[in-house]
XYZ file of C-alpha atoms in Angstrom:
708
model
C 24.283 0.027 281.465
C 24.791 3.576 282.930
C 27.146 4.557 285.545
C 24.714 4.768 288.512
C 22.997 1.419 287.518
C 26.358 -0.075 288.032
C 26.349 0.671 291.678
C 24.516 -2.511 292.557
C 27.433 -4.832 292.923
C 30.981 -4.459 294.075
C 33.936 -6.913 294.037
C 37.537 -6.684 292.797
C 40.409 -8.971 291.813
C 43.966 -8.733 292.165
C 46.581 -9.790 289.903
C 50.146 -9.400 289.990
C 51.274 -8.620 286.510
C 53.152 -5.359 286.281
C 52.340 -4.351 283.267
C 51.688 -4.926 279.529
C 49.472 -2.862 277.392
C 47.226 -3.600 274.468
C 47.854 -4.018 270.817
C 45.750 -2.318 268.175
C 47.465 -1.843 264.911
C 48.613 -4.533 262.551
C 52.337 -3.455 263.243
C 51.839 -3.719 266.958
C 50.311 -7.129 266.436
C 53.479 -8.117 264.512
C 55.596 -7.005 267.421
C 53.479 -9.149 269.732
C 54.060 -12.244 267.537
C 57.792 -11.698 267.769
C 57.503 -11.471 271.555
C 55.457 -14.637 271.688
C 58.049 -16.535 269.593
C 60.774 -15.465 272.006
C 58.692 -16.622 275.015
C 57.787 -19.964 273.424
C 60.783 -21.676 274.752
C 60.038 -20.606 278.303
C 58.272 -23.284 280.486
C 56.779 -21.528 283.367
C 55.513 -18.226 284.778
C 57.627 -15.246 284.250
C 57.501 -11.429 284.563
C 56.575 -9.691 281.410
C 58.976 -6.708 280.483
C 57.666 -5.433 277.075
C 54.359 -3.674 276.193
C 53.288 -3.268 272.648
C 50.138 -1.502 273.328
C 49.778 1.040 276.088
C 51.411 3.609 273.788
C 50.392 1.725 270.451
C 53.996 0.464 270.114
C 56.716 -1.418 271.918
C 57.162 -0.040 275.375
C 59.133 -0.923 278.425
C 56.470 -1.764 280.876
C 58.353 -0.841 284.151
C 58.969 2.674 283.111
C 55.474 3.194 281.615
C 53.712 5.910 283.663
C 50.599 3.958 284.390
C 48.925 0.654 285.336
C 48.758 -1.974 282.500
C 48.575 -5.761 282.782
C 48.899 -8.648 280.529
C 47.752 -12.300 281.059
C 49.690 -14.649 278.830
C 48.392 -17.762 277.197
C 50.231 -19.990 279.596
C 48.427 -18.335 282.524
C 45.026 -18.555 280.751
C 45.613 -22.298 280.252
C 46.790 -22.837 283.713
C 43.649 -21.155 285.069
C 41.649 -23.613 282.847
C 39.571 -20.487 282.137
C 36.011 -21.309 280.898
C 34.865 -17.651 280.917
C 36.467 -14.269 280.387
C 36.000 -13.260 284.057
C 38.279 -16.156 285.259
C 41.094 -14.801 283.163
C 41.139 -11.644 285.176
C 40.377 -13.230 288.512
C 43.617 -11.783 290.047
C 43.961 -8.567 288.166
C 43.871 -5.426 290.492
C 41.265 -2.718 289.497
C 39.280 -5.171 287.351
C 35.788 -6.464 288.575
C 33.188 -8.537 286.758
C 29.548 -8.401 287.626
C 26.638 -10.469 286.563
C 28.245 -13.959 286.896
C 28.526 -16.772 287.387
C 26.669 -17.182 284.072
C 28.769 -16.256 281.070
C 26.014 -14.329 279.377
C 25.721 -11.970 282.265
C 29.310 -11.024 282.824
C 30.098 -7.308 282.510
C 33.505 -5.766 283.368
C 34.276 -2.627 285.433
C 37.674 -1.005 285.569
C 38.534 1.095 288.617
C 34.812 1.443 289.444
C 33.550 2.259 285.928
C 31.543 -0.146 283.912
C 29.215 -0.475 281.037
C 30.078 1.887 278.089
C 32.775 3.274 280.029
C 34.975 0.255 279.295
C 36.293 -0.369 275.727
C 36.622 -4.001 274.599
C 38.895 -4.997 271.661
C 39.373 -8.335 269.787
C 42.661 -8.179 267.781
C 42.213 -4.373 267.700
C 38.563 -4.557 266.659
C 35.980 -2.625 268.732
C 33.278 -4.803 270.233
C 30.486 -2.313 270.719
C 27.546 -4.630 271.473
C 26.248 -3.773 274.844
C 23.261 -4.901 276.745
C 22.400 -4.736 280.490
C 21.737 -8.454 280.639
C 23.384 -10.260 277.805
C 27.142 -9.787 278.366
C 29.937 -8.440 276.263
C 32.541 -11.193 275.725
C 31.597 -13.379 272.834
C 34.832 -15.232 272.498
C 36.253 -18.609 273.585
C 39.165 -18.248 276.097
C 41.055 -21.141 274.494
C 41.385 -19.145 271.334
C 43.342 -16.381 273.093
C 47.079 -15.696 273.088
C 46.980 -13.017 275.575
C 44.384 -10.832 277.504
C 45.483 -7.197 278.362
C 43.969 -4.361 280.438
C 44.881 -0.739 280.564
C 43.441 0.723 283.799
C 42.478 4.349 283.968
C 41.089 6.785 281.456
C 42.473 6.052 277.907
C 40.560 8.449 275.593
C 43.724 10.267 274.523
C 44.450 7.175 272.353
C 41.163 5.399 272.142
C 38.397 7.950 272.352
C 35.015 7.308 273.783
C 34.187 4.204 275.917
C 37.786 4.375 277.424
C 36.750 6.498 280.414
C 37.457 3.475 282.688
C 40.078 1.856 280.565
C 40.573 -0.696 277.780
C 40.332 -4.565 277.798
C 42.091 -6.142 274.673
C 42.338 -9.645 273.548
C 44.665 -11.177 270.862
C 43.908 -14.581 269.315
C 46.422 -17.262 268.544
C 47.899 -17.852 265.008
C 50.106 -20.373 263.334
C 53.417 -18.991 264.567
C 52.200 -19.419 268.260
C 51.841 -23.118 267.762
C 54.444 -24.240 265.136
C 57.576 -25.798 266.104
C 60.853 -24.492 264.952
C 61.568 -25.349 261.232
C 58.157 -26.903 260.844
C 55.490 -26.181 258.372
C 52.332 -27.848 259.444
C 50.737 -28.934 262.655
C 47.576 -29.695 264.615
C 46.338 -29.358 268.184
C 43.497 -31.357 269.865
C 42.180 -30.384 273.184
C 39.531 -31.768 275.630
C 38.510 -30.786 279.178
C 35.952 -31.051 281.888
C 34.800 -29.052 284.914
C 32.544 -30.395 287.619
C 30.612 -27.393 288.907
C 28.400 -27.214 285.878
C 29.258 -30.723 284.187
C 30.927 -28.787 281.393
C 32.727 -30.648 278.631
C 35.248 -28.861 276.272
C 36.560 -30.367 273.026
C 38.134 -28.831 269.851
C 40.824 -28.974 267.280
C 43.118 -26.627 265.434
C 45.104 -27.013 262.283
C 47.811 -24.592 261.215
C 50.745 -24.185 258.864
C 53.027 -21.981 256.871
C 54.841 -22.061 253.430
C 58.489 -23.297 253.278
C 59.768 -19.728 253.252
C 57.488 -18.548 255.951
C 55.875 -15.883 253.872
C 52.378 -17.393 254.088
C 50.778 -18.739 257.256
C 47.233 -19.866 258.258
C 45.244 -21.393 261.108
C 41.785 -22.771 261.502
C 40.206 -23.671 264.964
C 36.905 -24.953 266.077
C 35.801 -25.678 269.675
C 32.702 -26.642 271.577
C 31.437 -26.348 275.207
C 28.378 -28.033 276.518
C 27.258 -27.436 280.199
C 24.392 -27.715 282.514
C 23.173 -25.938 285.656
C 25.892 -24.280 287.945
C 26.475 -25.826 291.393
C 26.673 -22.881 293.965
C 28.486 -22.862 297.216
C 25.167 -22.430 298.973
C 21.617 -23.106 298.042
C 20.054 -24.561 294.909
C 21.716 -24.895 291.507
C 21.771 -21.970 289.188
C 19.911 -22.508 285.886
C 22.716 -22.069 283.294
C 22.439 -24.574 280.331
C 24.925 -23.568 277.531
C 25.915 -24.956 274.294
C 28.729 -22.937 272.728
C 30.452 -23.271 269.237
C 33.495 -21.062 268.538
C 35.578 -20.803 265.392
C 38.632 -18.893 264.225
C 40.172 -18.674 260.701
C 43.464 -16.714 260.121
C 45.699 -16.061 257.118
C 48.741 -13.819 256.619
C 50.984 -13.017 253.712
C 54.445 -11.409 253.813
C 54.069 -9.765 250.289
C 57.569 -8.139 250.482
C 60.225 -7.516 253.053
C 58.365 -4.358 254.055
C 54.681 -5.244 253.480
C 52.544 -7.792 255.198
C 48.829 -8.461 254.885
C 46.605 -10.521 257.245
C 43.025 -11.559 257.526
C 40.863 -13.241 260.238
C 37.402 -14.445 260.860
C 36.180 -14.935 264.415
C 32.677 -16.704 265.095
C 30.841 -17.334 268.376
C 27.394 -19.040 268.890
C 25.916 -19.586 272.258
C 22.467 -21.297 272.832
C 21.435 -20.821 276.461
C 18.243 -21.493 278.629
C 18.082 -19.046 281.509
C 16.217 -16.062 282.943
C 15.827 -12.916 280.578
C 18.216 -11.275 283.035
C 21.353 -13.376 282.728
C 22.644 -11.558 285.799
C 19.963 -12.808 288.071
C 19.656 -16.019 290.192
C 15.880 -16.379 289.663
C 14.829 -19.650 287.866
C 11.506 -17.937 286.673
C 10.866 -16.130 283.376
C 13.155 -18.511 281.529
C 13.961 -17.704 277.786
C 15.774 -19.553 275.072
C 18.645 -17.158 274.345
C 20.563 -17.406 271.096
C 23.761 -15.333 270.932
C 25.433 -14.929 267.503
C 28.619 -12.964 266.903
C 31.166 -12.727 264.279
C 34.090 -10.426 263.470
C 35.782 -9.966 260.045
C 39.243 -8.301 260.185
C 41.838 -7.227 257.595
C 45.198 -5.725 258.422
C 48.120 -4.155 256.568
C 51.631 -3.573 258.118
C 54.184 -1.486 256.125
C 57.612 -1.322 257.922
C 60.536 -0.373 255.622
C 64.001 0.206 256.684
C 63.170 3.714 257.979
C 62.714 5.316 261.375
C 59.928 7.442 259.945
C 57.562 4.594 258.717
C 55.979 1.919 260.838
C 52.440 1.995 259.593
C 49.535 -0.251 260.564
C 46.058 -0.281 259.269
C 43.126 -2.405 260.313
C 39.680 -2.526 258.782
C 36.865 -4.526 260.179
C 33.162 -5.388 260.589
C 31.462 -7.002 263.534
C 27.950 -8.364 263.791
C 26.401 -9.326 267.151
C 22.811 -10.202 268.141
C 20.892 -11.703 270.985
C 17.477 -13.375 270.325
C 15.338 -14.282 273.182
C 12.084 -16.454 273.125
C 10.147 -16.547 276.336
C 9.151 -20.130 277.246
C 5.801 -19.186 279.013
C 4.566 -16.813 276.301
C 4.880 -16.231 272.573
C 7.017 -13.153 272.902
C 10.320 -12.969 271.014
C 12.721 -10.056 271.254
C 16.008 -9.248 269.586
C 18.871 -6.696 269.721
C 21.194 -6.610 266.711
C 24.294 -4.480 266.363
C 26.664 -4.022 263.319
C 29.850 -2.089 263.535
C 32.097 -1.074 260.622
C 35.366 0.747 261.067
C 39.064 1.140 260.500
C 42.058 2.432 262.472
C 45.510 3.507 261.004
C 48.501 4.578 262.941
C 52.294 5.234 262.172
C 55.385 5.623 264.336
C 58.206 8.068 263.550
C 61.351 8.062 265.543
C 63.792 10.918 265.845
C 67.128 11.335 267.700
C 67.382 14.298 269.835
C 71.074 14.402 270.524
C 73.206 12.108 272.754
C 70.987 9.070 273.647
C 67.860 11.015 273.791
C 65.027 10.295 271.417
C 61.361 10.825 270.721
C 58.811 8.583 268.960
C 55.652 10.069 267.450
C 52.595 7.914 267.229
C 49.812 9.348 265.211
C 46.710 8.273 263.278
C 43.014 8.270 262.876
C 40.013 6.051 263.467
C 36.408 5.817 262.125
C 33.650 3.536 263.175
C 29.943 3.297 262.645
C 27.330 1.323 264.683
C 23.946 0.389 263.472
C 21.388 -1.099 265.863
C 17.912 -2.730 265.370
C 15.565 -3.738 268.145
C 12.687 -6.193 267.551
C 9.665 -7.291 269.553
C 6.937 -9.441 268.068
C 4.317 -8.143 270.684
C 4.506 -4.453 269.720
C 2.330 -2.969 267.012
C 5.154 -1.864 264.866
C 7.616 -4.696 265.805
C 10.164 -2.338 267.515
C 11.511 -3.057 271.027
C 11.267 -0.614 273.886
C 14.572 0.796 275.051
C 16.409 -0.625 271.978
C 16.034 2.051 269.357
C 16.731 1.611 265.676
C 19.590 4.071 265.387
C 22.888 4.809 263.879
C 26.106 6.134 265.440
C 29.213 7.484 263.620
C 32.574 8.464 265.173
C 35.727 9.925 263.712
C 38.916 10.484 265.849
C 42.433 11.659 265.243
C 45.224 11.356 267.766
C 48.927 12.083 268.236
C 51.375 10.996 270.887
C 55.039 11.682 271.618
C 57.213 9.352 273.751
C 60.350 11.230 274.906
C 63.266 9.116 276.339
C 65.750 11.522 278.013
C 68.736 10.241 279.965
C 70.441 12.733 282.185
C 73.259 12.812 284.767
C 70.599 12.570 287.620
C 68.575 9.656 285.971
C 66.279 8.820 283.097
C 63.139 10.687 282.201
C 60.296 9.376 280.095
C 57.680 11.880 279.119
C 54.529 10.838 277.091
C 52.121 13.560 276.147
C 49.146 12.663 273.974
C 45.924 14.158 272.651
C 42.893 13.029 270.663
C 39.967 14.712 269.066
C 36.665 12.821 268.397
C 33.602 13.860 266.529
C 30.518 11.829 266.982
C 26.918 11.827 265.605
C 23.878 9.801 266.630
C 20.766 9.589 264.360
C 17.532 7.774 264.949
C 16.628 5.495 262.076
C 12.848 5.724 262.949
C 12.710 9.596 263.014
C 15.336 11.450 260.922
C 14.696 14.600 262.889
C 16.092 13.097 265.986
C 19.811 13.792 265.824
C 22.594 14.528 268.304
C 26.162 15.627 267.484
C 29.103 16.705 269.670
C 32.915 16.624 269.807
C 35.442 16.101 272.497
C 39.254 16.659 273.011
C 41.068 14.308 275.318
C 44.606 15.260 276.416
C 46.961 13.135 278.705
C 50.527 13.363 279.897
C 52.502 10.817 281.852
C 56.034 11.231 283.348
C 58.400 8.645 284.622
C 61.631 9.243 286.442
C 64.335 6.539 287.238
C 66.923 7.962 289.403
C 68.613 4.527 289.488
C 68.067 1.405 287.452
C 66.019 -0.179 290.295
C 63.831 2.802 291.325
C 60.860 4.303 289.429
C 58.715 7.359 290.319
C 55.802 8.200 288.007
C 52.694 10.197 287.580
C 49.993 10.962 284.919
C 47.215 13.403 284.240
C 44.443 12.527 281.864
C 41.080 13.754 280.593
C 38.504 11.389 279.134
C 34.948 11.311 277.946
C 32.199 8.900 277.085
C 29.773 10.034 274.562
C 26.043 9.154 275.222
C 24.973 6.248 273.241
C 22.023 6.036 270.914
C 20.370 3.717 273.481
C 20.539 6.528 276.028
C 19.533 9.416 273.633
C 16.766 7.784 271.555
C 15.324 5.242 274.092
C 11.654 5.088 273.352
C 8.570 2.826 273.381
C 7.433 0.697 276.513
C 9.669 0.463 279.505
C 7.490 -1.427 282.082
C 3.757 -1.839 283.063
C 2.301 -1.200 286.525
C -1.066 -2.754 287.669
C -3.421 0.147 288.415
C -6.390 -1.819 289.438
C -8.529 -4.914 288.382
C -7.757 -5.540 284.809
C -6.112 -2.035 284.372
C -2.396 -1.946 283.520
C -0.471 1.439 283.167
C 2.588 1.482 280.905
C 5.578 3.656 281.506
C 7.300 4.842 278.256
C 10.828 5.853 277.479
C 11.276 9.467 276.262
C 14.221 10.431 273.996
C 16.642 13.168 275.323
C 18.496 14.948 272.641
C 20.336 17.367 275.188
C 22.147 14.485 276.849
C 25.809 15.462 277.367
C 28.930 13.406 277.426
C 30.354 12.113 280.720
C 33.697 13.803 281.370
C 36.583 12.604 283.540
C 39.790 14.271 284.986
C 42.149 11.865 286.500
C 45.409 11.922 288.417
C 47.711 8.969 289.224
C 50.929 8.827 291.136
C 53.067 5.756 291.954
C 56.435 4.170 292.417
C 58.100 0.936 291.521
C 61.089 -1.139 292.407
C 62.928 -3.809 290.180
C 65.802 -6.074 291.117
C 67.710 -8.848 289.425
C 69.817 -11.648 290.725
C 68.169 -11.141 294.153
C 68.535 -14.628 295.569
C 69.932 -16.726 292.582
C 71.404 -15.956 289.239
C 68.670 -14.992 286.777
C 65.898 -14.316 289.143
C 63.847 -11.006 289.195
C 61.687 -9.032 291.573
C 59.297 -6.271 290.426
C 56.996 -4.202 292.728
C 54.825 -1.378 291.424
C 51.975 0.623 293.111
C 49.825 3.720 292.494
C 47.218 5.957 293.912
C 44.540 7.318 291.605
C 41.871 10.053 291.804
C 39.211 10.164 288.985
C 36.569 12.873 288.884
C 33.717 12.138 286.682
C 31.000 14.644 285.868
C 27.790 14.659 283.838
C 27.092 11.104 284.864
C 24.358 9.526 282.716
C 21.503 7.909 284.700
C 18.006 6.618 283.966
C 15.340 8.971 285.595
C 12.005 7.179 286.023
C 8.993 9.327 286.811
C 5.890 7.284 287.958
C 2.721 9.423 287.596
C -0.569 7.853 286.768
C -2.870 9.465 284.317
C -6.526 10.260 285.549
C -7.975 7.746 283.081
C -6.497 4.885 285.226
C -8.858 5.519 288.013
C -11.965 6.948 286.429
C -13.914 6.705 283.213
C -12.209 9.702 281.800
C -11.324 9.803 278.027
C -7.703 9.127 277.376
C -5.091 6.448 277.777
C -4.055 5.068 281.126
C -0.242 5.544 281.527
C 2.149 5.607 284.527
C 4.578 8.313 283.557
C 7.862 8.298 281.646
C 11.532 7.274 281.886
C 14.482 9.072 280.226
C 18.237 9.266 280.471
C 19.558 12.463 282.089
C 22.845 13.896 283.229
C 22.995 13.894 287.047
C 25.588 13.840 289.615
C 29.496 14.192 289.724
C 31.607 11.386 291.285
C 35.071 11.146 292.766
C 36.601 7.696 292.533
C 39.858 7.076 294.429
C 41.902 3.924 294.927
C 45.161 2.359 295.753
C 46.830 -0.557 294.089
C 50.221 -2.310 294.846
C 51.489 -5.514 293.358
C 54.681 -7.392 293.275
C 56.229 -10.415 291.524
C 59.267 -12.784 292.115
C 60.351 -15.193 289.504
C 63.163 -17.703 289.281
C 63.979 -20.887 287.560
C 62.266 -22.878 290.400
C 59.870 -20.356 292.101
C 57.135 -17.861 291.229
C 55.482 -15.672 293.758
C 53.132 -12.873 293.561
C 51.017 -10.554 295.781
C 48.519 -7.755 295.027
C 46.330 -5.496 297.214
C 43.713 -3.189 296.009
C 41.216 -0.780 297.512
C 38.708 1.643 295.951
C 36.218 4.352 297.102
C 33.533 6.225 295.155
C 31.254 9.090 296.320
C 28.705 11.322 294.770
C 30.150 14.822 295.279
C 26.704 16.406 295.635
C 25.011 13.859 297.976
C 27.849 11.775 299.513
C 26.193 8.605 298.400
C 28.473 5.705 297.223
C 28.674 5.420 293.407
C 30.461 3.184 290.893
C 31.444 -0.430 291.162
C 32.973 -0.371 294.559
C 34.747 -3.454 295.949
C 36.027 -4.599 299.254
C 39.640 -4.382 300.142
C 41.203 -7.486 298.675
C 44.543 -9.337 298.738
C 45.645 -11.961 296.231
C 48.487 -14.318 296.597
C 50.071 -16.781 294.152
C 52.764 -19.381 294.894
C 54.135 -21.764 292.346
C 56.909 -24.311 292.446
C 58.621 -25.050 289.177
C 60.220 -28.543 288.688
C 61.900 -28.376 285.247
C 63.501 -31.850 285.401
C 59.874 -33.273 285.718
C 58.287 -30.626 283.405
C 55.940 -30.036 286.198
C 54.706 -26.877 288.063
C 52.426 -26.851 291.079
C 50.817 -23.898 292.609
C 48.141 -22.304 294.709
C 46.150 -18.984 294.605
C 44.437 -17.479 297.588
C 42.126 -14.502 297.763
C 41.334 -12.595 300.933
C 38.381 -10.196 300.696
C 37.180 -7.901 303.457
C 33.548 -7.055 304.049
C 31.706 -4.891 301.658
C 30.245 -2.021 303.556
C 30.486 0.742 300.997
C 26.772 0.538 300.043
C 23.857 2.836 300.118
C 21.424 0.066 301.193
C 22.537 -2.127 304.042
C 20.807 -5.073 302.326
C 23.529 -4.934 299.794
C 26.414 -5.423 302.330
C 28.452 -8.629 301.811
C 30.557 -10.683 304.218
C 34.279 -11.147 304.105
C 35.545 -14.364 302.577
C 38.657 -16.357 301.797
C 39.146 -18.741 298.848
C 42.058 -21.061 297.844
C 42.603 -22.718 294.508
C 45.213 -25.308 293.583
C 46.684 -26.074 290.046
C 49.101 -28.379 288.436
C 50.647 -28.042 284.897
C 52.555 -31.030 283.357
C 54.071 -30.233 279.969
C 56.923 -32.559 278.839
C 59.530 -30.744 276.676
C 61.230 -33.725 275.264
C 60.705 -37.404 274.566
C 57.649 -39.172 273.090
C 55.239 -37.043 275.144
C 56.601 -33.765 273.942
C 53.544 -31.804 272.759
C 51.264 -33.042 275.621
C 50.028 -30.531 278.132
C 47.861 -31.462 281.090
C 46.360 -28.830 283.410
C 44.447 -29.863 286.532
C 43.054 -27.864 289.522
C 40.470 -27.394 292.130
C 38.941 -24.016 292.523
C 37.489 -22.958 295.986
C 38.639 -26.189 297.600
C 37.272 -25.190 300.867
C 33.720 -24.373 299.390
C 33.655 -20.814 300.646
C 30.606 -18.775 300.099
C 32.296 -15.926 298.103
C 29.520 -13.376 297.191
C 31.563 -11.516 294.576
C 28.782 -10.120 292.371
C 25.685 -9.469 294.449
C 24.602 -9.747 298.036
C 22.778 -13.176 298.357
C 24.419 -14.604 295.246
C 26.737 -17.318 296.252
C 29.850 -18.079 294.386
C 30.485 -21.428 292.554
C 31.042 -24.469 294.560
C 34.240 -26.533 294.881
C 35.144 -27.090 291.337
C 37.399 -29.745 289.933
C 38.824 -28.885 286.450
C 41.171 -30.419 283.949
C 42.152 -29.971 280.337
C 44.347 -32.157 278.085
C 45.844 -30.982 274.903
C 48.287 -32.477 272.311
C 50.129 -30.225 269.904
C 52.214 -31.574 267.040
C 53.981 -30.051 264.079
C 56.191 -31.405 261.379
């Protein structure tokens, strides 16, 4: 999906999480495990304080000069999330289009979507991308955390991070084992009423007596029917999903650790070819298959100079579609192979000042095959058989400098990427380029409760082989009785990378022991301005050939389509979020707004959203092992559209939830999550004008975890 095509729908969410980044390397993953173990004894919602990812290493989230959020497993469970979009339902700057079907969901970060958003599973790139088939082939119940870095991130992550990064980490044995236990199991079941969906699954896990070896195996299933909408008829959305996860790790020595994982996702659905549409026509049997193999190495001796992580991986994703009314069968298959390595070296600079260098490299290769049984050669229009290779190298310095007038944190970074696209159908079609992506962020804390920060970054998105080599049939136009004129894709080897230059400025406040001992209040907000040039858009030229209307020799055609660099966009926005947490109360509030205009024409561009306020209130009752809360979303009307038909009304939704998790006694290990989403049945048009949101939805899950 290109940038301009993403204009069609606008909606945002707002979440109050101040702040945790994303983990890529094996050593960063190990740090996350340690944090998870520390948090395991906490029963309730709290404010995160440590990031292990925004800088590819442990980082204080409050002083990080940017916008990063983390959603913990506890919050994922409390949301009873059945899809990835529900995890981010309250995260500012994050929008999901294409719902409410899972297979249509596509993310946007601060107005940029499609290939401008990088998605990672346990540090592994998920490069499958289709306009109608979704991007998130993973079961929410398998996740330990979901993280999002908002704003250009090419300085560390290269292409596809022009809008930001969404990263997921899956659970492992240490997240589920009780203290001093070696083996355990978890069983879980659930139901939600809006689509009559049942969830059931089980997990086994364990570790050796000395803790050097650990492993986990998990399997879950979902089975659902049509989706009940707040207005109108039900939405065709039958789904049968099977998900699996296998993990194993070995602490070979005090310094060296190896780990391995296999992640599998199968989804059989019956829905329209365009999973983002509400039409019940043109139904297909859609089979989605995805698997990720990952191996990691962490080497961390007793040295400030070596903290090494290496991840090697391969992913395979495919979507096969069989039309019910015809014999046509189409397929898109993408394989990705790659590795990423990084190391951290820390140096003292005198006094309490220090600097940590993070540096490394990355290589990945994508291979795509498109199939269509109705074409002469079996190839699929718009899905070229092609290969892409990318190599990147990066370095970052993280300076911590205390002074008499306050503390400074300065984080410069730069990355160089070299990328090459080759058509597998025609070796003469080749496109190569390179890009340098610098970034610098500065935080200043004049007191221990006040933060001022800013950052400047440059980012890029390399044109994909889908955009460069698109060929074959695009669509057909009737030109007369019995006459049909095809329009064909045309490759464009001169397509240039999209480029971005972004500024962000913000401030934060943090206080402890505000009303009671041990409570905490955090507020952080920022304004950003992102200028994106060389936007890639699909240019469609409709021009009928003379043979369509007269007995003239030749082939009847209706013109060509190709991807071209077009306009420049300026995207600006403001986000502010705050959290308060104590032993008995959790409160959060977030407000976000965004604007995007074509600098040449003044038209609206990007995934723009209405102004939106999200509120969360939760009462904790430790003596009863109970938490009760409510979430409210207040959305203004969407008027930032080029076509008045795409305007959407304001709406308000309210959800309620309850978590009961006994911490002692015979019921220890039980967790019950219950809730009702959209209790007043509001017509929340979040994704498209005329597409109602999901009806009032009762949801519940029950799990039992035991270890011995």
